[in-house]
Short mmCIF file of C-alpha atoms in Angstrom, two decimals:
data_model
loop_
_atom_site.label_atom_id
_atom_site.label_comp_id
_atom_site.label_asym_id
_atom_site.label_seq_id
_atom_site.Cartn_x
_atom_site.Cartn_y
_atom_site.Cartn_z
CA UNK A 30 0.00 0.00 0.00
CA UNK A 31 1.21 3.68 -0.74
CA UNK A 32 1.59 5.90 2.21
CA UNK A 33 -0.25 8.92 3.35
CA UNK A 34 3.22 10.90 2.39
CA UNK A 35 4.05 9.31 -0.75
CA UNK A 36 0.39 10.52 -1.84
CA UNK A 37 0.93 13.64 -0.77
CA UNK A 38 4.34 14.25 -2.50
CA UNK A 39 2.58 12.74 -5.83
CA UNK A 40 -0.18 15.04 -5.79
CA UNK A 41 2.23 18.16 -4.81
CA UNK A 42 4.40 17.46 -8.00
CA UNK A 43 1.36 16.69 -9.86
CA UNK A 44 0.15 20.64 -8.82
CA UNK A 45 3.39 21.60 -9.38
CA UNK A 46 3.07 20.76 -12.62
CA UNK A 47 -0.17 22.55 -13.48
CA UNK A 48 0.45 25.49 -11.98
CA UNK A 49 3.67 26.19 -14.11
CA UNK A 50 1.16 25.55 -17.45
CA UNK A 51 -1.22 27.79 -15.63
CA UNK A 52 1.15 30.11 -14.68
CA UNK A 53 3.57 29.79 -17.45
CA UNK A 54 2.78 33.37 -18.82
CA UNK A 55 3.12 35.58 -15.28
CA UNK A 56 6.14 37.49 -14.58
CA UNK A 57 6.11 37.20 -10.96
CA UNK A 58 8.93 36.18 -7.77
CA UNK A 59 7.88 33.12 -6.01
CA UNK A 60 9.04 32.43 -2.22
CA UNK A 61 11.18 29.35 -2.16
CA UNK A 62 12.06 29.96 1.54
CA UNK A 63 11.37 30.21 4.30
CA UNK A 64 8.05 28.45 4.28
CA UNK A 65 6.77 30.94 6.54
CA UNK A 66 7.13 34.08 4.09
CA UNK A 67 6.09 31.55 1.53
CA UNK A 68 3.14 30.66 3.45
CA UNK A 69 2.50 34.50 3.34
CA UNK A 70 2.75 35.41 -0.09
CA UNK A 71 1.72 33.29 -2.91
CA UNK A 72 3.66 35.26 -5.38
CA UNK A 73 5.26 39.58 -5.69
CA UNK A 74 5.08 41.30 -8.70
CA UNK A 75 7.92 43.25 -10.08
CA UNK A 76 8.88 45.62 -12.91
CA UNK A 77 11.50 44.61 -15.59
CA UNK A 78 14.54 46.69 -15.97
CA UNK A 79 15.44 47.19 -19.70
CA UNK A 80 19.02 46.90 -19.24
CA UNK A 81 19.25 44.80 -22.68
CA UNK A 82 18.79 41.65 -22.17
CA UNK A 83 15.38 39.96 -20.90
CA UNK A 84 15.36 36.25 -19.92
CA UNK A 85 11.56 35.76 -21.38
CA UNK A 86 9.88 32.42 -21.08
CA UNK A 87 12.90 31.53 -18.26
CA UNK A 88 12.94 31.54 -14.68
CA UNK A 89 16.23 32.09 -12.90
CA UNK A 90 16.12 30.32 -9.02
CA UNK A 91 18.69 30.84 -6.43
CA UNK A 92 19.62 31.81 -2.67
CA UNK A 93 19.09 36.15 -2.56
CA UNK A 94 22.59 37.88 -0.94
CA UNK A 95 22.47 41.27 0.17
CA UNK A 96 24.52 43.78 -2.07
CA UNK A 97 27.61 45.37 -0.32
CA UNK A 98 27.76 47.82 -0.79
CA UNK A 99 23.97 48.12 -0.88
CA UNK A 100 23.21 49.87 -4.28
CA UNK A 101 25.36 47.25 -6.16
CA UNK A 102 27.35 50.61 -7.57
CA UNK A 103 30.87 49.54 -7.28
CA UNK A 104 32.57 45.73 -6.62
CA UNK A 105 30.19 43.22 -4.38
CA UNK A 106 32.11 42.54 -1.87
CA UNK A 107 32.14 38.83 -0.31
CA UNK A 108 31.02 37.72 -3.86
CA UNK A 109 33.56 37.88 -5.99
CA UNK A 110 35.65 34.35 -6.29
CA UNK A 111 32.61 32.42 -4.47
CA UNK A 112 31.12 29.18 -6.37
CA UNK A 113 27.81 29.71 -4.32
CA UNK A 114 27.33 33.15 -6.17
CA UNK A 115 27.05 31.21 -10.18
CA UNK A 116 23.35 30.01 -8.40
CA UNK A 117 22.83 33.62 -6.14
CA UNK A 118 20.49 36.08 -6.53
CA UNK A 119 21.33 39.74 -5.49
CA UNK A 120 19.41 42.65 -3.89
CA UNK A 121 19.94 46.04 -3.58
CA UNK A 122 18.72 49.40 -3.35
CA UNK A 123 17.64 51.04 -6.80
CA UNK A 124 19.15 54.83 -5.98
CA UNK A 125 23.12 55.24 -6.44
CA UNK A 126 23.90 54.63 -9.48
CA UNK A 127 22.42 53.82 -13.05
CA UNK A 128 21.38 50.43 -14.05
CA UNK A 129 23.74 49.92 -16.21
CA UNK A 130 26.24 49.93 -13.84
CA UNK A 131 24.53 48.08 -11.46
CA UNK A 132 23.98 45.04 -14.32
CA UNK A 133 27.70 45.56 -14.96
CA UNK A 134 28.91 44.71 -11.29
CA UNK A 135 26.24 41.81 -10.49
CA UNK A 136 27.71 40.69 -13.85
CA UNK A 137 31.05 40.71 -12.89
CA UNK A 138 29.91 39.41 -9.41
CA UNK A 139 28.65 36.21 -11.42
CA UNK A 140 25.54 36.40 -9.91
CA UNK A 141 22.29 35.11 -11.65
CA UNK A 142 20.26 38.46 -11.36
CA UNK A 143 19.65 41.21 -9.72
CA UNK A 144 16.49 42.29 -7.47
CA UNK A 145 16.13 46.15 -6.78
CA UNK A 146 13.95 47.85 -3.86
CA UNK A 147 12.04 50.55 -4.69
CA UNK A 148 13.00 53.65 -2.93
CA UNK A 149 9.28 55.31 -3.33
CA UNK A 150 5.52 53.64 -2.69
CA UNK A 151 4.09 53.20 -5.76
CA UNK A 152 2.40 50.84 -7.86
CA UNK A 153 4.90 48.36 -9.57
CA UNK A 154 2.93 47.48 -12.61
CA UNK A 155 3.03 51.01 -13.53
CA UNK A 156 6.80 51.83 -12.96
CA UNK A 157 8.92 52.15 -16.34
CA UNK A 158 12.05 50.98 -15.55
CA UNK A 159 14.76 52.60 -18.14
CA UNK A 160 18.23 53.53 -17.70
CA UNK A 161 18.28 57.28 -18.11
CA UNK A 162 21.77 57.01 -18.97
CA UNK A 163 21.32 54.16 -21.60
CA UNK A 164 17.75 54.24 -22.54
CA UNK A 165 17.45 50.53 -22.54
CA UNK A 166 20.04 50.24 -24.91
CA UNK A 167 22.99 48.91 -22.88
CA UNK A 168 23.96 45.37 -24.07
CA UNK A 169 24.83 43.64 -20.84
CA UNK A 170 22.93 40.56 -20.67
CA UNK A 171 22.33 40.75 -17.06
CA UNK A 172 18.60 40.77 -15.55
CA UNK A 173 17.26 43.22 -13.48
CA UNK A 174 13.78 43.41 -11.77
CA UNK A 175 12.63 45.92 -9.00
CA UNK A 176 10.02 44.67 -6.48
CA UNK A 177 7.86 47.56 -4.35
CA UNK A 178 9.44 48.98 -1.08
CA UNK A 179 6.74 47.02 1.28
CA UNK A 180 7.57 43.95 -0.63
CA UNK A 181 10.96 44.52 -0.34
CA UNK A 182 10.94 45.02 3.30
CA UNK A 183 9.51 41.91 3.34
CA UNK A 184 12.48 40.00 1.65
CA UNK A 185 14.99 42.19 3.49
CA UNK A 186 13.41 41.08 6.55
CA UNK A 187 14.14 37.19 6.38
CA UNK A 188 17.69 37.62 4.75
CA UNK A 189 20.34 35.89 7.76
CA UNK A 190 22.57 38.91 8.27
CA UNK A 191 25.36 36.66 8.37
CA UNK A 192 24.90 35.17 5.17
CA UNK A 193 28.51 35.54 4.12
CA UNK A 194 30.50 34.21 7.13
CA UNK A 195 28.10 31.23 7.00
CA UNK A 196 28.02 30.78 3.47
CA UNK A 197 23.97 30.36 2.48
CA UNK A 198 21.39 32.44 2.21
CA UNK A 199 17.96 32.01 4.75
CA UNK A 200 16.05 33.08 1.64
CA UNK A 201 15.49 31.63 -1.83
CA UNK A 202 13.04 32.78 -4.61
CA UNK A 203 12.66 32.24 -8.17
CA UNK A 204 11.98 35.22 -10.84
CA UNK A 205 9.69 33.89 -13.57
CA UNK A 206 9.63 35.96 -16.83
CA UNK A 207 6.71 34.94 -18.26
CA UNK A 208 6.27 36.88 -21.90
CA UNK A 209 3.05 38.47 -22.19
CA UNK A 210 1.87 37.79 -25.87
CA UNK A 211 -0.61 39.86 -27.42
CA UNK A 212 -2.90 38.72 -30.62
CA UNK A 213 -1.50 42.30 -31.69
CA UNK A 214 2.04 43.47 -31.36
CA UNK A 215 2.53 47.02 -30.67
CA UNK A 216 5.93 48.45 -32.53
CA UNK A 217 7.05 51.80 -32.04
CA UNK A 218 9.80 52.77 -34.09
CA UNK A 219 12.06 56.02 -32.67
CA UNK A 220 13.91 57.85 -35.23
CA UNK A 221 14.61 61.38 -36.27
CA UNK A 222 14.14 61.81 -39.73
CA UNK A 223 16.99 63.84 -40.84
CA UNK A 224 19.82 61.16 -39.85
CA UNK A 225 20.49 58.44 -42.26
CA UNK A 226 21.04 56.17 -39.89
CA UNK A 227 17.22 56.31 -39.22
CA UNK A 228 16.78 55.21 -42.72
CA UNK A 229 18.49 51.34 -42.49
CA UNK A 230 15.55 49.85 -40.40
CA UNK A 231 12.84 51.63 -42.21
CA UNK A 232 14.00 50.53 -45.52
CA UNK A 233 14.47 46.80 -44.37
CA UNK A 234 10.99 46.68 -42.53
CA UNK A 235 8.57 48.23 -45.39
CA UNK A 236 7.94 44.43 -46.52
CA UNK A 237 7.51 42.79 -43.66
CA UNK A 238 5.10 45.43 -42.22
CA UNK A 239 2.72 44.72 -45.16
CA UNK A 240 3.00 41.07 -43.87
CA UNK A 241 2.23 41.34 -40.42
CA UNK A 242 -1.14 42.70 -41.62
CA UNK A 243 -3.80 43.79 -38.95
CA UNK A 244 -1.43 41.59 -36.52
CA UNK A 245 0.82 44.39 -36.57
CA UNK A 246 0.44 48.52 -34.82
CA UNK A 247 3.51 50.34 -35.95
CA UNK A 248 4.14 54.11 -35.17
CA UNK A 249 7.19 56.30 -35.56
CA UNK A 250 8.07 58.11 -32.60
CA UNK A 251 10.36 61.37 -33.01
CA UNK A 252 13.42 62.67 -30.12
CA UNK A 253 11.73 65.95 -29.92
CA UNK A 254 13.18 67.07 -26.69
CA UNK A 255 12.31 69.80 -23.80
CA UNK A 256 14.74 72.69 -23.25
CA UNK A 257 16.52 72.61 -19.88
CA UNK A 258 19.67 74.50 -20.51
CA UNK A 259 21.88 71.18 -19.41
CA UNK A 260 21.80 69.59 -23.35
CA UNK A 261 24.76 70.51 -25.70
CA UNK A 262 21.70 72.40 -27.32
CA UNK A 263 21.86 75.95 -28.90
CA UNK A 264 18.28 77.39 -27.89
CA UNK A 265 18.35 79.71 -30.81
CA UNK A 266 19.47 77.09 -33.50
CA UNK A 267 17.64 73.96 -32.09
CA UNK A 268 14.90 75.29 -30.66
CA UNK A 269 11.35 76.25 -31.20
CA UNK A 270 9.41 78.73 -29.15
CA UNK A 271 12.93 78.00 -26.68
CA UNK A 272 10.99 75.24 -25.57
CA UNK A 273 11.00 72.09 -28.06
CA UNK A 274 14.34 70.88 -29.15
CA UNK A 275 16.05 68.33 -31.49
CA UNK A 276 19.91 67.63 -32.33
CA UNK A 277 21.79 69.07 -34.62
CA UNK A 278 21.77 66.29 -37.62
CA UNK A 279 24.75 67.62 -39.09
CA UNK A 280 27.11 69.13 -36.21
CA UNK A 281 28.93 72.08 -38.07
CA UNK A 282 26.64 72.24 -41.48
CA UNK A 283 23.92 74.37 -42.26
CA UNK A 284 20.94 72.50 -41.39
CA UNK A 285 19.95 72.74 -37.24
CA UNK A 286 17.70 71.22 -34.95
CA UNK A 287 15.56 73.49 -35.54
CA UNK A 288 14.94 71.59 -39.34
CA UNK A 289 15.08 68.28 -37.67
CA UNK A 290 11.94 70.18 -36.06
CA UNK A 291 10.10 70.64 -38.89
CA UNK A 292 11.19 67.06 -40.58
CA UNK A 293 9.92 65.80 -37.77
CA UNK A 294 6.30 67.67 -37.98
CA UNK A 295 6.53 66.79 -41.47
CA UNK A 296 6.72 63.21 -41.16
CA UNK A 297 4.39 63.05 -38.19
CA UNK A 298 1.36 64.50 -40.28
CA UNK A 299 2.20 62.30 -43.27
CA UNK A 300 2.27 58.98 -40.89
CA UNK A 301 -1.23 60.75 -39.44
CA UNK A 302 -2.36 61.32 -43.22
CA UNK A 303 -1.97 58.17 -44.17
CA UNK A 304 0.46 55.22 -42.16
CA UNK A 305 0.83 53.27 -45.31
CA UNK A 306 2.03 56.05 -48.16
CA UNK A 307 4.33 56.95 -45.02
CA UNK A 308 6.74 54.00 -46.00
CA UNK A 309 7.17 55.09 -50.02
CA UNK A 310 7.39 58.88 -48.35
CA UNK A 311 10.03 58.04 -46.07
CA UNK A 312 11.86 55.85 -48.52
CA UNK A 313 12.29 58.46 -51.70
CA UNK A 314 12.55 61.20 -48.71
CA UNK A 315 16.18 59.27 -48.03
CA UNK A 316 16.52 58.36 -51.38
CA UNK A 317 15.91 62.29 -52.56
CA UNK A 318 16.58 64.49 -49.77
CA UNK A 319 18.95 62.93 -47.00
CA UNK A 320 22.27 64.59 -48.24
CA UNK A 321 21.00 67.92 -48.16
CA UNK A 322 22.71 70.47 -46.02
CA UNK A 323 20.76 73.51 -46.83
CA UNK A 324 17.41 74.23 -45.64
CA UNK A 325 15.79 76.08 -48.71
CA UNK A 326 16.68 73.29 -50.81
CA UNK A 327 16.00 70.56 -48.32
CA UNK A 328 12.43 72.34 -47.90
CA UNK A 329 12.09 72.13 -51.61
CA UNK A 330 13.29 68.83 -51.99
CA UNK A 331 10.57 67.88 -48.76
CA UNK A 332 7.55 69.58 -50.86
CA UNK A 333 8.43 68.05 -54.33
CA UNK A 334 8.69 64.14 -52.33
CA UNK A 335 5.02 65.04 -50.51
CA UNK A 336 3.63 65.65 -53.78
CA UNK A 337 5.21 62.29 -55.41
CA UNK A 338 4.16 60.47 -53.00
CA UNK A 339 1.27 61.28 -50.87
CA UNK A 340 -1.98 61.88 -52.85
CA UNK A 341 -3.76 63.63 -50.60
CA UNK A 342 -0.73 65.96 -49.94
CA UNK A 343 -3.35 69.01 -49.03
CA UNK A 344 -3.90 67.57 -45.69
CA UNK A 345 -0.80 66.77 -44.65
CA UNK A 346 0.22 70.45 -45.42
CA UNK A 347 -3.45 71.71 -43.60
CA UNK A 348 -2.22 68.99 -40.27
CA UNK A 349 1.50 70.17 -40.27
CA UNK A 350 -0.19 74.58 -39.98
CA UNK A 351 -3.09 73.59 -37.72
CA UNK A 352 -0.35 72.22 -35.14
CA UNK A 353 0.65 75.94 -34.25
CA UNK A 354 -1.11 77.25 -31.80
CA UNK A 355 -1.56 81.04 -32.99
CA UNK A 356 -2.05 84.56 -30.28
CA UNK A 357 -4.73 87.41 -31.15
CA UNK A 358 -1.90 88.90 -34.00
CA UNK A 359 -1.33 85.51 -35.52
CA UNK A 360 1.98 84.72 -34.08
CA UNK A 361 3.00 81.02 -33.43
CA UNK A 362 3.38 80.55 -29.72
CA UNK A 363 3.46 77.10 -29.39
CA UNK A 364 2.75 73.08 -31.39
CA UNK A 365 0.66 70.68 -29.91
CA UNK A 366 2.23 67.84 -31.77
CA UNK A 367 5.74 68.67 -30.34
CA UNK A 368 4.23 69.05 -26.78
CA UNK A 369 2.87 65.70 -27.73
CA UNK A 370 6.14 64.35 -28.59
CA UNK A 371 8.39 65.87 -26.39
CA UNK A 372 6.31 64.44 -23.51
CA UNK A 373 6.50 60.85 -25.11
CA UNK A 374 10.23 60.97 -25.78
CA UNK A 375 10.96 61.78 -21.99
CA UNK A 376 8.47 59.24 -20.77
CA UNK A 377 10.04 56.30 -22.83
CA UNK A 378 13.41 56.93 -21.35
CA UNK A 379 15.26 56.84 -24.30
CA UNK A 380 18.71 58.66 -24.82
CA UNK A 381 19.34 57.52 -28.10
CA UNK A 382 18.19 56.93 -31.51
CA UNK A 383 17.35 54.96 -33.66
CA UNK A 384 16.07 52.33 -31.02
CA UNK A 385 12.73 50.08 -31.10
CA UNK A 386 10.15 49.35 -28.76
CA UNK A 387 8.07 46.18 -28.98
CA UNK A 388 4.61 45.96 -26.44
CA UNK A 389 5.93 48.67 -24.22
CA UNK A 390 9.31 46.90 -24.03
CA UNK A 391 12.59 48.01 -25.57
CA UNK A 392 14.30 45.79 -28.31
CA UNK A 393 17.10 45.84 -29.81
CA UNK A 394 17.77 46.75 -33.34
CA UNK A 395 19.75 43.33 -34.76
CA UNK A 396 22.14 44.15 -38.06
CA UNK A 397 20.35 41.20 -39.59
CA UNK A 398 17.07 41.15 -40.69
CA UNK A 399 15.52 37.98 -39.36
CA UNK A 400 17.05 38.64 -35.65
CA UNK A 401 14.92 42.23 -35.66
CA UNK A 402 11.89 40.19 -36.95
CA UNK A 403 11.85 37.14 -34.94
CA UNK A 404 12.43 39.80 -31.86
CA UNK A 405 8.68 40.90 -32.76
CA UNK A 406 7.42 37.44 -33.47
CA UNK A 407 7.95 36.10 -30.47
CA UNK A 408 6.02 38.75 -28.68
CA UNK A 409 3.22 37.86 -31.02
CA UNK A 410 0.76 35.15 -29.61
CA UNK A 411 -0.51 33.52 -33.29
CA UNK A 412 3.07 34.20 -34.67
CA UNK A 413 3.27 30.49 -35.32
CA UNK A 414 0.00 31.06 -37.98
CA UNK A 415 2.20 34.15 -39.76
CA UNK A 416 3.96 33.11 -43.23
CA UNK A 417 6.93 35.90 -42.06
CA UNK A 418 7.03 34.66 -38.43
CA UNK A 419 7.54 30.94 -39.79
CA UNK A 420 10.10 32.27 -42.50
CA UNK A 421 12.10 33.19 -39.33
CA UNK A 422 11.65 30.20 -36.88
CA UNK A 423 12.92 28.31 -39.56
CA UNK A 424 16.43 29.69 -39.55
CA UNK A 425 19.02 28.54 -37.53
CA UNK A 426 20.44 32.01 -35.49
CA UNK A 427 17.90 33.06 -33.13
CA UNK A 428 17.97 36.01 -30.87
CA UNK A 429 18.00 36.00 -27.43
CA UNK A 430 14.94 34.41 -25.27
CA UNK A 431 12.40 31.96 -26.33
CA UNK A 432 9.78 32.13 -29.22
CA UNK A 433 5.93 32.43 -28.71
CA UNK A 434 4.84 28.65 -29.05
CA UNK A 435 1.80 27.24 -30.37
CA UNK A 436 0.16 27.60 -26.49
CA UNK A 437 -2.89 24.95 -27.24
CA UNK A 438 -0.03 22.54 -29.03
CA UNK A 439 2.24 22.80 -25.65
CA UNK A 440 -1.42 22.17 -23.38
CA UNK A 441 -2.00 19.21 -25.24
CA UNK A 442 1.78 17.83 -25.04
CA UNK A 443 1.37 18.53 -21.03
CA UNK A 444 -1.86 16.78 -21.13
CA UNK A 445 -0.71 13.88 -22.51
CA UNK A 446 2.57 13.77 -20.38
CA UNK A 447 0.31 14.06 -17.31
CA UNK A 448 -1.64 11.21 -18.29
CA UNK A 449 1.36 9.31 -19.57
CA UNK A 450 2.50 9.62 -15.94
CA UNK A 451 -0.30 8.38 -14.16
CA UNK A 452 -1.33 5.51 -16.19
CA UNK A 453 2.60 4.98 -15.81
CA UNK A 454 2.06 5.13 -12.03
CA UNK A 455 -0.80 3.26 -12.16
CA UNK A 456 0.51 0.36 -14.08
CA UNK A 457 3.72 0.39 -11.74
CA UNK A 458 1.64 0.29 -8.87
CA UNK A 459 -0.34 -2.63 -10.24
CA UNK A 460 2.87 -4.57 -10.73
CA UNK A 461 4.55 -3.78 -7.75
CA UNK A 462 1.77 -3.77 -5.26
CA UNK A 463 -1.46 -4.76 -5.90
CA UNK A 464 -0.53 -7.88 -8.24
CA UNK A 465 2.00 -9.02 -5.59
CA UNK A 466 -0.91 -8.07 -2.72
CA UNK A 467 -3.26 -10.34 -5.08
CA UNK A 468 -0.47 -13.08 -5.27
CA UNK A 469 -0.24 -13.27 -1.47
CA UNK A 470 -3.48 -13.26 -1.03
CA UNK A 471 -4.39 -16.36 -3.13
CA UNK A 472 -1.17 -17.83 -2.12
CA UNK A 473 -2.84 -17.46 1.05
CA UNK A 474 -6.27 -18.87 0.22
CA UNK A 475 -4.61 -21.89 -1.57
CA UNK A 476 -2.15 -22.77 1.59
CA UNK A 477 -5.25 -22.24 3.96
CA UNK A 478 -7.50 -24.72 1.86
CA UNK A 479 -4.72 -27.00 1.15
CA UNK A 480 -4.11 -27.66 5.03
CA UNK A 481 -7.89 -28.10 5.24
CA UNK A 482 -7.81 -30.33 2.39
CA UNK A 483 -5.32 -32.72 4.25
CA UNK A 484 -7.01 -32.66 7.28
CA UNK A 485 -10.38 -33.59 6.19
CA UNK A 486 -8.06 -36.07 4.15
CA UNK A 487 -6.59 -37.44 7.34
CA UNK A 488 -9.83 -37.55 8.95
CA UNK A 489 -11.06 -39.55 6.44
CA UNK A 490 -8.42 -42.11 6.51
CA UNK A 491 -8.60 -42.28 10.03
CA UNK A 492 -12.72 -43.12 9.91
CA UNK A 493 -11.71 -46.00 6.74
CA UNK A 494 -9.54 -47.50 9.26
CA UNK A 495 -11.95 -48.00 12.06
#
């Protein structure tokens, strides 16, 4: 017979195993130990850092060390050179430093990842977590995630202080980065359209946007920046109204930031005009006007490519006025589109362009083509149904992470391992136990009426004899 224990380990793994094809898809921390702040909390959320590198689909276990020193901004002391630390898990403060640098030491450290404490009370789920330094566009493949400052507490709070003299850490937890797939994949594309480097992704993507169909939300998004007097900006040269701002695109030529300003506006009314005469507007706008260095023939140049290309040119002209906001004489005093922009430029966190943001989440921009591509497939929950998703499954180099898998394929694989597993267990049991229980038993029966057999026998011979 099994015992009460053995059942209950068998139906634990059996839960176990549910619950990660329940689960598979939630980006949470999960208590390991102690069992009594596991009893507590079922599961944390957290925010992901975009340092670069995202582990999706993966979940990274391991004992959780204390930083020192606690923001993780210089060398981790009592880490470096110890074994334990290739399955650790560090925590520390989020101020100090920028996340870069912090990836860079828990890197070095050889730690698994990295678990920040928020340093204000707020609500995680709505915390973008960018390096302002980087922009998410630092390449160290090192993960990052930031719980809240209660939860943190929490996990602070049954760390053994003396972790490092004894060598282990009282608490263990597991970071699950679950990848949120969408039936629709959100791309927004940041560029500024008077540097040619702008221009390589745009020219590569044209096709495959026409591919992804309805499946596929794709806006450009433009580094229109606010004036604060700190930027290597020249209000009077890169500057509208002294308050909306782009870089110089050619450093010591004619053209300014100011007519990256008004390329910008330009190509934000055609995209609003029309999304899809955008791409052949963009494309003979590089082809045409990109080495231009004067601004009364780049503004020609502009006009004669609008006409070309975008039919209903009028409006685009009529969106590109009706931004100005206008005083009682008529002057321009400010642009609702650049307020627009400006706001979403410092919001994403971004420092740099061109760069590429896929569901909210920055991506980087691979040289190839396929590597870009299969970075927005695999956010993509039907991506396995997509002719251009398939196209890129099928070749061998893959970025990093895991592709979006045919979810009702991997139930039914589960499924049947499950079942596999208990009719397994079943038939194992049967062998094992019950069939050897059954053989003992009518062993049993056949010895007991045997030895009554040969003593009704004997009684018998004994009545024949009398």
């Amino acid at each position: 017979m099994i015992s009460d224990l053995q059942a209950s380990r068998a139906w634990t793994a059996a839960l176990v195993c549910l619950l990660i094809v329940v689960c598979g898809s939630c980006s949470h921390l999960h208590i390991v130990a102690p069992a009594e702040l596991r009893d507590k909390y079922a599961s944390m959320k957290f925010a992901i850092a975009h340092v670069g590198f995202i582990p999706w689909n993966r979940t990274i276990s391991g004992e959780v060390f204390y930083a020192d020193p606690k923001d993780a901004c210089g060398p981790l002391k009592g880490v470096q050179g110890d074994s334990r630390t290739m399955l650790s898990l560090i925590i520390a403060e989020r101020d100090g430093c920028s996340l870069s640098t912090k990836a860079y030491w828990g890197l070095i450290s050889g730690a698994r990842g990295m678990i920040l404490i928020d340093s204000d009370k707020e609500d995680i789920d709505k915390v973008n977590l960018v390096d302002p330094l980087s922009g998410g566009d630092s390449a160290v493949e090192f993960p990052i995630v930031m719980v809240s400052k209660e939860d943190g507490a929490e996990l602070l709070a049954n760390i053994n202080k003396d972790q490092y003299t004894v060598g282990y850490s009282t608490l263990s937890v597991s970071l699950s980065f679950g990848l949120n797939a969408k039936t629709t994949v959100e791309v927004e594309y940041w560029m500024d359209p008077l540097h040619r480097d702008s221009y390589s992704f745009i020219d590569m993507f044209e096709t495959y946007f026409f591919e992804f169909g309805d499946y596929l939300k794709f806006k450009p998004q433009y580094p229109v920046i606010f004036y604060t007097g700190t930027d290597n900006i020249d209000p009077k040269k890169d500057c509208i109204f002294d308050t909306y701002c782009a870089f110089d695109p050619d450093l010591q030529g004619d053209l300014t930031g100011l007519s990256s300003i008004k390329q910008i506006l330009w190509s934000y009314c055609v995209f609003k005009t029309n999304d899809n005469q955008w791409w052949r507007y963009s494309y003979e706008f590089h082809k045409e006007c990109i080495n231009i260095h004067d601004p009364k023939e780049l503004e020609y140049c502009n006009n004669r490519v609008l006409k070309d290309t975008i039919a209903k040119h009028n409006d685009v002209e009529r969106c590109f006025e009706n931004s100005f906001k206008r005083n009682s004489k008529g002057e321009d005093i400010d642009n609702t589109v650049l307020s627009e922009l400006a706001d979403n430029w410092y919001s994403s966190g971004h420092s740099s362009f061109p760069s590429l943001t896929v569901n909210g989440f920055s991506s980087p921009i691979f040289i190839r083509d396929e590597l870009t591509i299969a970075e927005i497939c695999k956010h993509l929950y039907e991506s396995t149904d997509l002719p251009v998703c398939q196209r890129v499954y099928a070749w061998e180099e893959l970025p990093r992470g895991e592709p979006v898998e045919d979810k009702n394929g991997f139930y039914y694989f589960v499924y049947f391992v499950l079942i596999s597993l208990f009719l397994g267990g079943f038939y194992w049991l049967y062998t094992k136990k019950i069939r050897l229980q059954m053989r003992g038993e009518i062993a049993a029966d056949v010895k007991e009426n045997v030895s009554i057999y040969l003593k009704m026998h004997e009684l018998s011979k004994r009545q024949d004899s009398l």
